Coordinates of C-alpha atoms and ligand atoms in Angstrom, one line a residue:
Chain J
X1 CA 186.8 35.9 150.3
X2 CA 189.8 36.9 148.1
X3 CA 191.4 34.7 146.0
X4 CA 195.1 34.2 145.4
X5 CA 197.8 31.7 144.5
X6 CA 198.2 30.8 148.0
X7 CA 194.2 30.3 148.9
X8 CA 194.0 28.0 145.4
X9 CA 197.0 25.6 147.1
X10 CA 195.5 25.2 150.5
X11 CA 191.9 24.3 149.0
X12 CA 193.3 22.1 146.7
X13 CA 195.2 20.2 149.3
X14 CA 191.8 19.9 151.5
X15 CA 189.5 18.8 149.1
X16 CA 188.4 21.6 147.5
X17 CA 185.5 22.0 150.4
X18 CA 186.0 25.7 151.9
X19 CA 184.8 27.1 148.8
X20 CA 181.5 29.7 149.1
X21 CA 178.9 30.5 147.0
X22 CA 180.2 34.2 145.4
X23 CA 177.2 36.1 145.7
X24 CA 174.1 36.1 147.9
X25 CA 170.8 35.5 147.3
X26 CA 168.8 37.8 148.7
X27 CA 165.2 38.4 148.9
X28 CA 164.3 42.1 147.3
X29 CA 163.9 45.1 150.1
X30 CA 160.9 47.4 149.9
X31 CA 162.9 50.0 148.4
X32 CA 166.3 51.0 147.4
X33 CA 168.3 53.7 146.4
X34 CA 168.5 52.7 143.0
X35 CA 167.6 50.1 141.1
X36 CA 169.1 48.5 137.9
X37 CA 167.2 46.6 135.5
X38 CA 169.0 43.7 133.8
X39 CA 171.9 41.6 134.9
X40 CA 173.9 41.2 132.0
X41 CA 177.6 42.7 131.7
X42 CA 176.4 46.2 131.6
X43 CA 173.9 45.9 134.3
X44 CA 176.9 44.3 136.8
X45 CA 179.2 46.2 136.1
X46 CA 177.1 50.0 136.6
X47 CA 176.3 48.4 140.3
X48 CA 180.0 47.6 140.5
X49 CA 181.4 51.2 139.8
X50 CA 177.8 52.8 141.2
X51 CA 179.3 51.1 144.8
X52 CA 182.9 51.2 144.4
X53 CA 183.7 54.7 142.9
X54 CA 180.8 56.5 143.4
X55 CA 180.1 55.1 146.8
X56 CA 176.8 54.5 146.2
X57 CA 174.7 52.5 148.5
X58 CA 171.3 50.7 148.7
X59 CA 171.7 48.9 145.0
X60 CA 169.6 46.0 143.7
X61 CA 170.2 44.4 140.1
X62 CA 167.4 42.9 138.9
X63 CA 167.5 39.9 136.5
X64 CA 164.7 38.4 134.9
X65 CA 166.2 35.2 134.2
X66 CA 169.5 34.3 135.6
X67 CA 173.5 36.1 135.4
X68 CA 174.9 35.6 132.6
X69 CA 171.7 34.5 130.6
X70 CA 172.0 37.6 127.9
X71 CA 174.1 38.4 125.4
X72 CA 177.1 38.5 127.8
X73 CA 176.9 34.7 127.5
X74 CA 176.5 34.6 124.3
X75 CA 179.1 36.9 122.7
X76 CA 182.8 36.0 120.9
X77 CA 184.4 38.2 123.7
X78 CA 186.6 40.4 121.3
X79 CA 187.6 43.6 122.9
X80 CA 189.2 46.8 121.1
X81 CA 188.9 50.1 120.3
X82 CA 189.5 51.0 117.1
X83 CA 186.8 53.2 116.2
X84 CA 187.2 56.4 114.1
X85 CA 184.5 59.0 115.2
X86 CA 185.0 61.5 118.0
X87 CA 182.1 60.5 119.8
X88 CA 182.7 57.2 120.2
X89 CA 186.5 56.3 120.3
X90 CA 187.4 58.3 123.4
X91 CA 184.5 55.8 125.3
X92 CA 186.1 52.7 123.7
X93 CA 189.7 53.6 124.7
X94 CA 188.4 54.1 128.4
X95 CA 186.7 50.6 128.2
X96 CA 190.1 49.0 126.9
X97 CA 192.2 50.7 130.0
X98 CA 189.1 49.6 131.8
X99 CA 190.1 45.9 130.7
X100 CA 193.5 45.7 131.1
X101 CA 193.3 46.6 135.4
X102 CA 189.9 45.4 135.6
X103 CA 191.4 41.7 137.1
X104 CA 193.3 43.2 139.6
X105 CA 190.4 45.7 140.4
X106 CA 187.6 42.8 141.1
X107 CA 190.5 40.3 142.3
X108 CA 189.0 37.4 139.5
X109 CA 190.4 35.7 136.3
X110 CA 188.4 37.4 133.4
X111 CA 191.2 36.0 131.0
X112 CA 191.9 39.6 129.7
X113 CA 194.2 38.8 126.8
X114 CA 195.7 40.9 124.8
X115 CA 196.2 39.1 121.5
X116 CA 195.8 41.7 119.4
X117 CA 192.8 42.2 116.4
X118 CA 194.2 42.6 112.9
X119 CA 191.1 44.1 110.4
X120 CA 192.2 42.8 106.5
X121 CA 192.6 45.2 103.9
X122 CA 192.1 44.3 100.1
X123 CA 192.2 47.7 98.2
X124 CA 193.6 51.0 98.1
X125 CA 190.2 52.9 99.2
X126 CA 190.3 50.5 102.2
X127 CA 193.7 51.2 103.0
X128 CA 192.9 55.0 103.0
X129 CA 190.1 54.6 105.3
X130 CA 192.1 52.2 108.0
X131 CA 194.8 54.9 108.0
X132 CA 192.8 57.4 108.8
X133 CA 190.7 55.2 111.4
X134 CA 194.2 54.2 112.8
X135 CA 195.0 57.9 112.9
X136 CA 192.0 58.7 115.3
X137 CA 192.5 55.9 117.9
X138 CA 196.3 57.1 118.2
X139 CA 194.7 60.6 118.4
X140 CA 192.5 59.1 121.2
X141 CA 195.8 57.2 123.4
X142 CA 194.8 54.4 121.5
X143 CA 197.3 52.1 119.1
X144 CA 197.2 51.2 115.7
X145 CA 199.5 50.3 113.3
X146 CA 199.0 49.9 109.7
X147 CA 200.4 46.2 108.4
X148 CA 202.1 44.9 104.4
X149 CA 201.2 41.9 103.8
X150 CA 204.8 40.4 104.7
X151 CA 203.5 41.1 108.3
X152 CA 200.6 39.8 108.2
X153 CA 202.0 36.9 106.3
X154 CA 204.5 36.0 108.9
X155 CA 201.8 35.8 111.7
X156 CA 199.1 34.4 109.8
X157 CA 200.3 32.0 106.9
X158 CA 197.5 30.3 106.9
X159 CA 195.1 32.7 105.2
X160 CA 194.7 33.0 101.4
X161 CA 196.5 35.4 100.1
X162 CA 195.7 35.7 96.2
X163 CA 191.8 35.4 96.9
X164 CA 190.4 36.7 93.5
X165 CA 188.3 39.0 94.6
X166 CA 189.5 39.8 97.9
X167 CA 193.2 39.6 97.4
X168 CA 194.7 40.5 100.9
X169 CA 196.5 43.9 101.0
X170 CA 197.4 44.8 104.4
X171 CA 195.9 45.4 108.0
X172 CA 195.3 47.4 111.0
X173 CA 196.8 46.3 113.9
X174 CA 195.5 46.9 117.4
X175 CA 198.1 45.0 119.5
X176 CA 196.1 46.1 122.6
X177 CA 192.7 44.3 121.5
X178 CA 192.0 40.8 122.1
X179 CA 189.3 38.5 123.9
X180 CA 188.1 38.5 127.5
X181 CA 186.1 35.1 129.1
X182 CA 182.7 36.6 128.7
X183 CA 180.9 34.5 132.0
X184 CA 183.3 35.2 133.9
X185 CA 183.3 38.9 133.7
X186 CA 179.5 38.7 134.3
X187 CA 180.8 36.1 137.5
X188 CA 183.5 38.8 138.3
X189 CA 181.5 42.5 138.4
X190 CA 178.7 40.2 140.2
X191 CA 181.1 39.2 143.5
X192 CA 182.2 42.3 143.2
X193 CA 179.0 44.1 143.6
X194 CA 177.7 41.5 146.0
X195 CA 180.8 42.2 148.4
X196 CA 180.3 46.3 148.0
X197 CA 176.6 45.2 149.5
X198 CA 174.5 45.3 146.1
X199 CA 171.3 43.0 146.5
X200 CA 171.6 40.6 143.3
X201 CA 168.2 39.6 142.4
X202 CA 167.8 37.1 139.8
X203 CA 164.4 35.4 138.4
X204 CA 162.8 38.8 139.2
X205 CA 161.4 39.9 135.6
X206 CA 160.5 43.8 136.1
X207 CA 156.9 43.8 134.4
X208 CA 155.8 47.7 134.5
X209 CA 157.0 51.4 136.0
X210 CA 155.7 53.0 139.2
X211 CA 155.3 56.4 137.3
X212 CA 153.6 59.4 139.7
X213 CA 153.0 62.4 138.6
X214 CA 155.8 62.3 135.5
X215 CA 158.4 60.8 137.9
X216 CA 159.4 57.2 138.4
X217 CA 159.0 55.7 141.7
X218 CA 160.1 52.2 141.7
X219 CA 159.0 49.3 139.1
X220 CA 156.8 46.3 138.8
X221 CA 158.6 43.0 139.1
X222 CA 157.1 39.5 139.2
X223 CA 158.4 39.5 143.0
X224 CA 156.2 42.8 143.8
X225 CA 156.5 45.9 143.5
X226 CA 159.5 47.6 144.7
X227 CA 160.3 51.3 145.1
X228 CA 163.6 53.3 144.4
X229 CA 164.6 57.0 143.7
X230 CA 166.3 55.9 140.4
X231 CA 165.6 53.3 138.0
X232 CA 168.3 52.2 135.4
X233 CA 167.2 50.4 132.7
X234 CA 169.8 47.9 130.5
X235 CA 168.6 45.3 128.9
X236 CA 170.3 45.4 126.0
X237 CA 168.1 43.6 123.2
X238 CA 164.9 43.4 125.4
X239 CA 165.3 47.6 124.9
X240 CA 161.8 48.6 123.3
X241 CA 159.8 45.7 125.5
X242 CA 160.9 47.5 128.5
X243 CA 160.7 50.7 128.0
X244 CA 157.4 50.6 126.4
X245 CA 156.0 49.8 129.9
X246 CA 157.1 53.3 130.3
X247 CA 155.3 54.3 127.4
X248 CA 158.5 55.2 125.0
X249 CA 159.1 54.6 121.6
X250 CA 163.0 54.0 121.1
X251 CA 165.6 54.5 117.9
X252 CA 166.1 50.9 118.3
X253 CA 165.3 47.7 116.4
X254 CA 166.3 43.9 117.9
X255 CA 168.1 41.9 115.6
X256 CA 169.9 38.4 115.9
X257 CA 173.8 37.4 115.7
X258 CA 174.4 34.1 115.3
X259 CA 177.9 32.7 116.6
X260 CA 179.7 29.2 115.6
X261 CA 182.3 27.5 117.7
X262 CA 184.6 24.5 116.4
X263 CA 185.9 21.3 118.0
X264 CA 188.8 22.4 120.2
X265 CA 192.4 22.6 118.1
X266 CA 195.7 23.0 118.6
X267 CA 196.6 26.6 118.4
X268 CA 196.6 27.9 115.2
X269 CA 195.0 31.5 115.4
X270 CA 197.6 34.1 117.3
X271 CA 195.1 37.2 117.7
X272 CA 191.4 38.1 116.6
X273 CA 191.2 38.2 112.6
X274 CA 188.6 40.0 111.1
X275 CA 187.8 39.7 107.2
X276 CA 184.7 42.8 107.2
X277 CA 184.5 42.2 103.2
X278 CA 183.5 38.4 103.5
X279 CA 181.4 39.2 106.8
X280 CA 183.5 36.9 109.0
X281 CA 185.5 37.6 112.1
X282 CA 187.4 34.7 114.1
X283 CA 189.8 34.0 117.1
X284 CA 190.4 31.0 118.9
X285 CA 189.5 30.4 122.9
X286 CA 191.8 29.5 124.9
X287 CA 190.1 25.8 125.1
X288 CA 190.9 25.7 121.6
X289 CA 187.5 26.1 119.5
X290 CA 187.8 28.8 116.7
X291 CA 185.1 31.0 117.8
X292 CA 183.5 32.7 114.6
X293 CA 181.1 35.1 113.2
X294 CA 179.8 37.2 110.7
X295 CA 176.9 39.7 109.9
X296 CA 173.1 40.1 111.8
X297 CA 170.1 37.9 110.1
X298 CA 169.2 41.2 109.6
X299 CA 165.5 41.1 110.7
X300 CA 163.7 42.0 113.9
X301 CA 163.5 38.9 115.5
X302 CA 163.2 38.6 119.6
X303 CA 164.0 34.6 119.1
X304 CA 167.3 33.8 119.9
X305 CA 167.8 31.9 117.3
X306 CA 169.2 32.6 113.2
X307 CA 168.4 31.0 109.7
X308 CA 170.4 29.4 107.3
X309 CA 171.5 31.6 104.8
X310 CA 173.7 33.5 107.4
X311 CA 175.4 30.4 108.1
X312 CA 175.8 29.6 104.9
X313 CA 177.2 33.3 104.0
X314 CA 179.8 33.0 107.3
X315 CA 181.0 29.8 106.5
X316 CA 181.8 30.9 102.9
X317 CA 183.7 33.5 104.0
X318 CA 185.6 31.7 106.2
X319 CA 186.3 29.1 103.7
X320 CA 187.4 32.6 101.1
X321 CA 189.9 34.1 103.4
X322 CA 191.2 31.0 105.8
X323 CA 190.5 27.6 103.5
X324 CA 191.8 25.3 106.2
X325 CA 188.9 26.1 108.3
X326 CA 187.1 23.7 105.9
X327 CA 188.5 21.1 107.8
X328 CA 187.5 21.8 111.4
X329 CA 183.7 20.4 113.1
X330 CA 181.6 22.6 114.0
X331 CA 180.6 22.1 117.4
X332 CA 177.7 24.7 118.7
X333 CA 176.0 28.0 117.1
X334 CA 173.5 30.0 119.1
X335 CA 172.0 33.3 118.6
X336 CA 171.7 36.4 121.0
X337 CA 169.7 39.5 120.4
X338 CA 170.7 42.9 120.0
X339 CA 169.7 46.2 120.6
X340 CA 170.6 47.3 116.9
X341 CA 169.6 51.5 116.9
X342 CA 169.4 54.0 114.2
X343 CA 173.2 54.8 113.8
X344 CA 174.8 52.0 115.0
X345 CA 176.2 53.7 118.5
X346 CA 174.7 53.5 121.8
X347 CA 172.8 55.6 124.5
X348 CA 173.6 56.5 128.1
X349 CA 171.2 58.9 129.4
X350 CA 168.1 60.2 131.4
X351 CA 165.2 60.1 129.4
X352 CA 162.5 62.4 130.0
X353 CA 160.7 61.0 132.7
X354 CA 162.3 61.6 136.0
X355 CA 164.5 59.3 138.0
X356 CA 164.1 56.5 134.9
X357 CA 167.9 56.0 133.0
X358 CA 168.2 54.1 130.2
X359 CA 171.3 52.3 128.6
X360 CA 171.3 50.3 125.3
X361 CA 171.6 50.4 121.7
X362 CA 175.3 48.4 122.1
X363 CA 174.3 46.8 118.5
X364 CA 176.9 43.5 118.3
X365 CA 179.7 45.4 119.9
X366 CA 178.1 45.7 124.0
X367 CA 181.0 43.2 125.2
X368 CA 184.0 45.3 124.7
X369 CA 181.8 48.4 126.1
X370 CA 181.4 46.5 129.2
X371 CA 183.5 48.3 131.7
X372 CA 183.1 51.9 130.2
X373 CA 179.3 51.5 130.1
X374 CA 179.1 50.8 133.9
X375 CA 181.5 53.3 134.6
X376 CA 179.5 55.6 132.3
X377 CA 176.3 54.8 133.7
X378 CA 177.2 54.9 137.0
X379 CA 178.7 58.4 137.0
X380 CA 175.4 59.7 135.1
X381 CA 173.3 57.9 137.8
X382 CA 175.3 59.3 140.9
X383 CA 176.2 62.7 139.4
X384 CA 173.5 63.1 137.3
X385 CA 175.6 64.4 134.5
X386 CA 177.1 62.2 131.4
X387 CA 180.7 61.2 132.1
X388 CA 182.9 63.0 129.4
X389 CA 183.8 60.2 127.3
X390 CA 179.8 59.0 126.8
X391 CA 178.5 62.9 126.6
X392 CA 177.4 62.1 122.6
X393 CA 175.2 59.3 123.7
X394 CA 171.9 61.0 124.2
X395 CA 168.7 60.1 122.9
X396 CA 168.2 63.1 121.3
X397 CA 170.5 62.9 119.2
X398 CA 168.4 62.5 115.8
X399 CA 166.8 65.6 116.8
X400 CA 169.4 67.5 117.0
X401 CA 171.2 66.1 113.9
X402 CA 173.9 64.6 115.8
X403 CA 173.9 61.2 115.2
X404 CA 177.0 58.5 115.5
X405 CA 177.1 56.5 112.2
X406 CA 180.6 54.9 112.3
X407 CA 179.4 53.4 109.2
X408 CA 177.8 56.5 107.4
X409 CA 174.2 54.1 106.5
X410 CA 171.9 55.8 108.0
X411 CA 168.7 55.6 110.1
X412 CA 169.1 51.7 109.2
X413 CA 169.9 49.2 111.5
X414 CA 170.5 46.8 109.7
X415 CA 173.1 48.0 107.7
X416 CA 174.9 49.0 111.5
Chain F
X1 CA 162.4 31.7 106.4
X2 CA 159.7 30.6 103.4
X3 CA 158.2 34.0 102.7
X4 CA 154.6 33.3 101.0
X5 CA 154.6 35.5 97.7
X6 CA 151.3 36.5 96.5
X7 CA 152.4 36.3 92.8
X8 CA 155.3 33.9 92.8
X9 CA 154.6 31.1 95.4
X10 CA 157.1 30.4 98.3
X11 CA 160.5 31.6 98.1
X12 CA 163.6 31.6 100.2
X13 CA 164.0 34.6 102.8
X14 CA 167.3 35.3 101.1
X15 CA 166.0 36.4 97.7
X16 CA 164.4 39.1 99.6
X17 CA 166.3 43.0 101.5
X18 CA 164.8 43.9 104.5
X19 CA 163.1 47.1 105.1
X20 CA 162.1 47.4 108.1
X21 CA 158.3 48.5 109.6
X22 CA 155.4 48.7 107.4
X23 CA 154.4 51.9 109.2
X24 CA 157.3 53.4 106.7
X25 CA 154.7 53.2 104.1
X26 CA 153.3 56.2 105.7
X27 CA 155.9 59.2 105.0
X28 CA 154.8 62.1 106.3
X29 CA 154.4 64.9 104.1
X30 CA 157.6 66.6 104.2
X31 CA 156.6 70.2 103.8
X32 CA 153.8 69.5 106.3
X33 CA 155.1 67.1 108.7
X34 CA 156.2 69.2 111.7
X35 CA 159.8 68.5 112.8
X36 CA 158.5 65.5 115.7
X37 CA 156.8 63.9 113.5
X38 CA 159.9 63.7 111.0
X39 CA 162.0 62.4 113.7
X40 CA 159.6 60.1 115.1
X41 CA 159.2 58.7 111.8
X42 CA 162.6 58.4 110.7
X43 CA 164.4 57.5 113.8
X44 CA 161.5 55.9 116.4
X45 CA 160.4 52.1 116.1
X46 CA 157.6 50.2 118.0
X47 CA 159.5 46.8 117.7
X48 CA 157.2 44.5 119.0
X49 CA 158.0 41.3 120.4
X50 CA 154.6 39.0 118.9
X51 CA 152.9 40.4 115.6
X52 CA 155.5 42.5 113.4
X53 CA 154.3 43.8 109.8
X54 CA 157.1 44.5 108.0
X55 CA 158.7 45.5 104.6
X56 CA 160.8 42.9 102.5
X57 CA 161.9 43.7 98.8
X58 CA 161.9 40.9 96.8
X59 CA 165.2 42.2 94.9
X60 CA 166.2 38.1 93.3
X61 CA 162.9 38.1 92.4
X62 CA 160.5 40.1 90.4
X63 CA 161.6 43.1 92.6
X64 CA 157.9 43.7 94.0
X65 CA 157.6 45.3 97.7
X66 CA 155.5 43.0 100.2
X67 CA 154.8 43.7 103.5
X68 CA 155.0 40.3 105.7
X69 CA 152.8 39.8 108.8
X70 CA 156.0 38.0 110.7
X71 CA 155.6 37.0 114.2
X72 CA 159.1 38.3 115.9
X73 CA 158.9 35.1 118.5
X74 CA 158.3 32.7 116.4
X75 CA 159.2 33.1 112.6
X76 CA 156.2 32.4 111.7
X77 CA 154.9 34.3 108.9
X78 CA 151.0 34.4 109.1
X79 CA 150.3 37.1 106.0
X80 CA 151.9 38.5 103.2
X81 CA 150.6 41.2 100.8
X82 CA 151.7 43.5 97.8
X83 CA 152.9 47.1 99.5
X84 CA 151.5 48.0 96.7
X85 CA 148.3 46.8 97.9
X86 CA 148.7 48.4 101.0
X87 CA 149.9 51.5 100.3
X88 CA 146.2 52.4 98.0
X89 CA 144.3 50.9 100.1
X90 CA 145.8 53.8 102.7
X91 CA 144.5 56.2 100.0
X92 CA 148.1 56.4 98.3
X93 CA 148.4 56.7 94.7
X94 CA 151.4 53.9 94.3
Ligands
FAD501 C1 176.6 36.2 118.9 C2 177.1 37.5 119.5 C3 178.4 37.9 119.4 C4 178.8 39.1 119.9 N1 180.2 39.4 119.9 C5 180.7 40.5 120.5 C6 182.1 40.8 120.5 O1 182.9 40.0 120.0 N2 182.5 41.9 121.0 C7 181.6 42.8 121.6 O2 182.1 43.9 122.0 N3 180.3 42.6 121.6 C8 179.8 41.5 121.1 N4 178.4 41.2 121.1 C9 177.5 42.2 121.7 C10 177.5 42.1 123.3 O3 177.3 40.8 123.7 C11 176.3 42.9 123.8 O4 176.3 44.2 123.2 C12 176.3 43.1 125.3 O5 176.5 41.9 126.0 C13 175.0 43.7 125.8 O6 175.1 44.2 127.1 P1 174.7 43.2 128.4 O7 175.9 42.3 128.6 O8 174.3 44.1 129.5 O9 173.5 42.4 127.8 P2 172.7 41.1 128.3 O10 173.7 40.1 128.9 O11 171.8 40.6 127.3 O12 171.9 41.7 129.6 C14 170.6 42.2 129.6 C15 169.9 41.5 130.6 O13 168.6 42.1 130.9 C16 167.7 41.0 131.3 N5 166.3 41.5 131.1 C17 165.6 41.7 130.0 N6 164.4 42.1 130.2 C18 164.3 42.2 131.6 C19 163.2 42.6 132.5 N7 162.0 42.9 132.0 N8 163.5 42.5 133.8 C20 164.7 42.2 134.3 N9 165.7 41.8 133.5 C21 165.5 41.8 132.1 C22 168.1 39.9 130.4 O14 167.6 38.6 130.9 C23 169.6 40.0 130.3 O15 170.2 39.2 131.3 C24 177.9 40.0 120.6 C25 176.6 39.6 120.7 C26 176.1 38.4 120.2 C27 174.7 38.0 120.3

């Protein structure tokens, strides 16, 4: 069933009652081709471009609770790419061309839009280090654009200009980022697969590995055991529990982010604004709730819920840089767990048991990934080589003295 | 969080850094250590879902190292000792 204008008016004029369920649920076959381990974005979306570009066939996504229960419910759906290294900005700037066609390519309203992220700058060192970020994504087909405060003041004269110790400076501008409806971009790859013939499976919690002989043969699940000639793990912050079943120790620590969402307004809030120095980043949805953030708790936790004192520290920076937020409700804040690894970037790889793939270490920035990491992963699982944009994401990367620290930290995650 | 101090009573979670796993007591000698066991120390972590001991540094505080028994679950913290403590009882000199 596609949808268009046309279909919307008809079922609207009888009652709303020819609608279908958008995916199946089927009961899991004996064995499959390949089998993907986690239904969250990243998990979707790999079937998705596994069936569709890579014609692959004899898929099953397997969901331990159900679509949409992960992080790719949980997130504040900013999408960009404005990272500086070589490793990783190439991958980001596929993911945003990924976005911007991806409605027309699944035929369903993700609410791609393209409202632009604007990161503050409050000192000269800052400034240097935006230019030269900005630099690389243009270098990468990307677009940046470095703001005065005049600009930034005409599109957002809301936020405090003359804070004392963060007085605003400037901006990078990434007209080209913005915010995607998370659920429904889980809701979107899933009809999507489900029409190419992938076997969604959800409540079906894969509990161990079939490993013979140094090869994987299929997995555990709490529905039986199922067999399959590949096995692609992404589970995002459930990482290190799943893969220990196959015995491996990962670069990777689970962390919680906690997000906050007001009472719906009026607009006020054009694009995404990020304020990195106060640890707080908001945008508005389009239902009117300013959607906001800040840093991780910052320890390993697997609960999905924070602690006070981050809350606290977001809500102070959001009254520093943007004092009228004082005066909005807060309406919900949740937590979702991440797969926070040792350099802050991510992995897409084979790992050293045959016929087992594993995908993970997004840290808080999975969501904007979503469509590059399927298309990644999909190409590494039906070529068996890495695509060229996601060649730096191997998990051997420490070894080899290779790591991806956007950030320059170190081998603490934490600090990611 | 309430974090337990051995010397100082209960304090707030937020007067303390987080470390990470207590296992990073245990450095490997570093003209010994072959390269994998470098790595795996460096880069590798067991992050357990259940029982976690783990290093907080009590840096608002009298600035003392503790490793915290923390269940990862639940919050609840079950244990808490001087590194310090730890660390000789491993046969360490500090
Ligand atoms: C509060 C918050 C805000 C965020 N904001 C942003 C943002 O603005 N922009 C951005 O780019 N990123 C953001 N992120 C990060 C992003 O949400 C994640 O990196 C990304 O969603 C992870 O990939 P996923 O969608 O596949 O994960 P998930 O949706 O978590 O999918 C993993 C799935 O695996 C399943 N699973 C786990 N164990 C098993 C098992 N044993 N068997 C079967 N299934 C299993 C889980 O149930 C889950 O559904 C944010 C994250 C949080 C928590």
């Amino acid at each position: 069933m596609r949808y268009s204008a046309l279909k919307i008016l008809k079922e609207g004029l009888t009652g709303n009652k020819g609608w279908k369920p958008v995916w199946r649920e089927p009961d899991p076959k004996p064995e499959y081709d390949v089998i993907i381990v986690g239904g969250g974005g990243h998990g979707l979306s790999t079937a998705y471009y596994l069936a569709k570009e890579f014609r692959g066939k004899n898929i099953a996504v397997l969901e331990k609770g159900w679509l949409g229960s992960g992080n790719i419910g949980r997130n504040t759906t900013i999408i960009r790419s404005n990272y500086l290294l070589e490793g990783n900005q190439p991958f980001y700037e596929l993911s945003l061309k990924l976005w911007e066609g991806l409605e027309q390519d699944f035929n369903y309203n993700a609410m791609v839009s393209q409202r632009g992220i604007l990161n503050l700058i409050h000192s000269d060192p800052q400034r240097d280090a935006f230019v030269r970020r900005g630099n690389a994504m243009r270098l990468s087909g990307a677009d940046a654009e470095i703001f005065g405060r005049e600009e930034i003041q005409k599109m957002c004269p809301f936020l405090d200009y003359e804070n004392a110790r963060f007085p605003i400076q400037g901006a990078i501008w990434q007209p080209r980022g913005g915010t995607v409806r998370h659920d429904a971009v889980a809701w979107g790859y899933a009809r999507g697969a489900d029409a190419l013939g992938v076997d969604i499976i959800q409540n079906c919690e894969v509990t161990g590995f079939q490993i013979e002989n140094g090869v994987c043969k299929g997995v555990e699940t709490s529905k039986g055991a199922i067999r399959a000639k590949k096995v692609a793990v992404c589970v995002a912050g459930s990482s290190s529990r799943v893969m220990e079943k196959a015995g491996m120790r990962l670069p990777i620590e689970s962390h919680v982010l906690q997000a906050f969402v007001t009472e719906g307004l009026k607009p006020v809030i054009p694009g995404v604004i990020t304020f990195g120095a106060g640890h707080f980043y908001v945008s508005q949805s389009d239902k009117g709730g300013l959607v906001f953030g800040g840093d991780i708790d910052g320890y390993n936790t697997y609960a999905q819920r924070g602690n006070l004192p981050v809350v606290e520290d977001v809500c102070e920076g959001g009254m520093a840089i943007m004092p009228m937020i004082g005066r909005a409700r807060l309406l919900r804040m949740w937590g979702g767990i991440m797969d926070m690894s040792m350099d802050g970037s991510p992995f897409i790889d084979k790992t050293h048991i045959d016929g087992l793939y594993f995908n993970g270490g997004w840290c808080y920035g999975g969501f904007k990934a979503t469509p590059a990491s399927g298309y990644c992963y999909a190409h590494l699982l039906a070529t068996d080589t890495p695509h060229k944009t996601a060649e730096a994401y191997r998990l051997d990367r420490f070894r080899r003295g290779a790591p991806i620290d956007e950030k320059g930290q170190g081998a603490q995650p934490n600090l990611h | 969080m309430i974090i337990p101090h051995p010397l100082l009573g209960p304090r707030d979670a937020a007067e303390f850094v987080y470390k990470g796993d207590a296992s990073l007591i245990n450095r490997p000698d570093g003209m010994t250590a072959s390269d994998d066991e470098m790595h795996d120390y460096a880069y590798l972590r067991d992050n357990p879902a259940g029982e976690h001991r783990e290093l907080w540094y009590h840096e608002q505080g009298d600035r003392s190292w503790l490793v915290v028994t923390r269940n990862t679950m639940t919050h609840d913290i079950t244990y808490v000792e001087l590194a310090r403590d730890v660390a000789r009882a491993s046969g360490r000199s500090r």
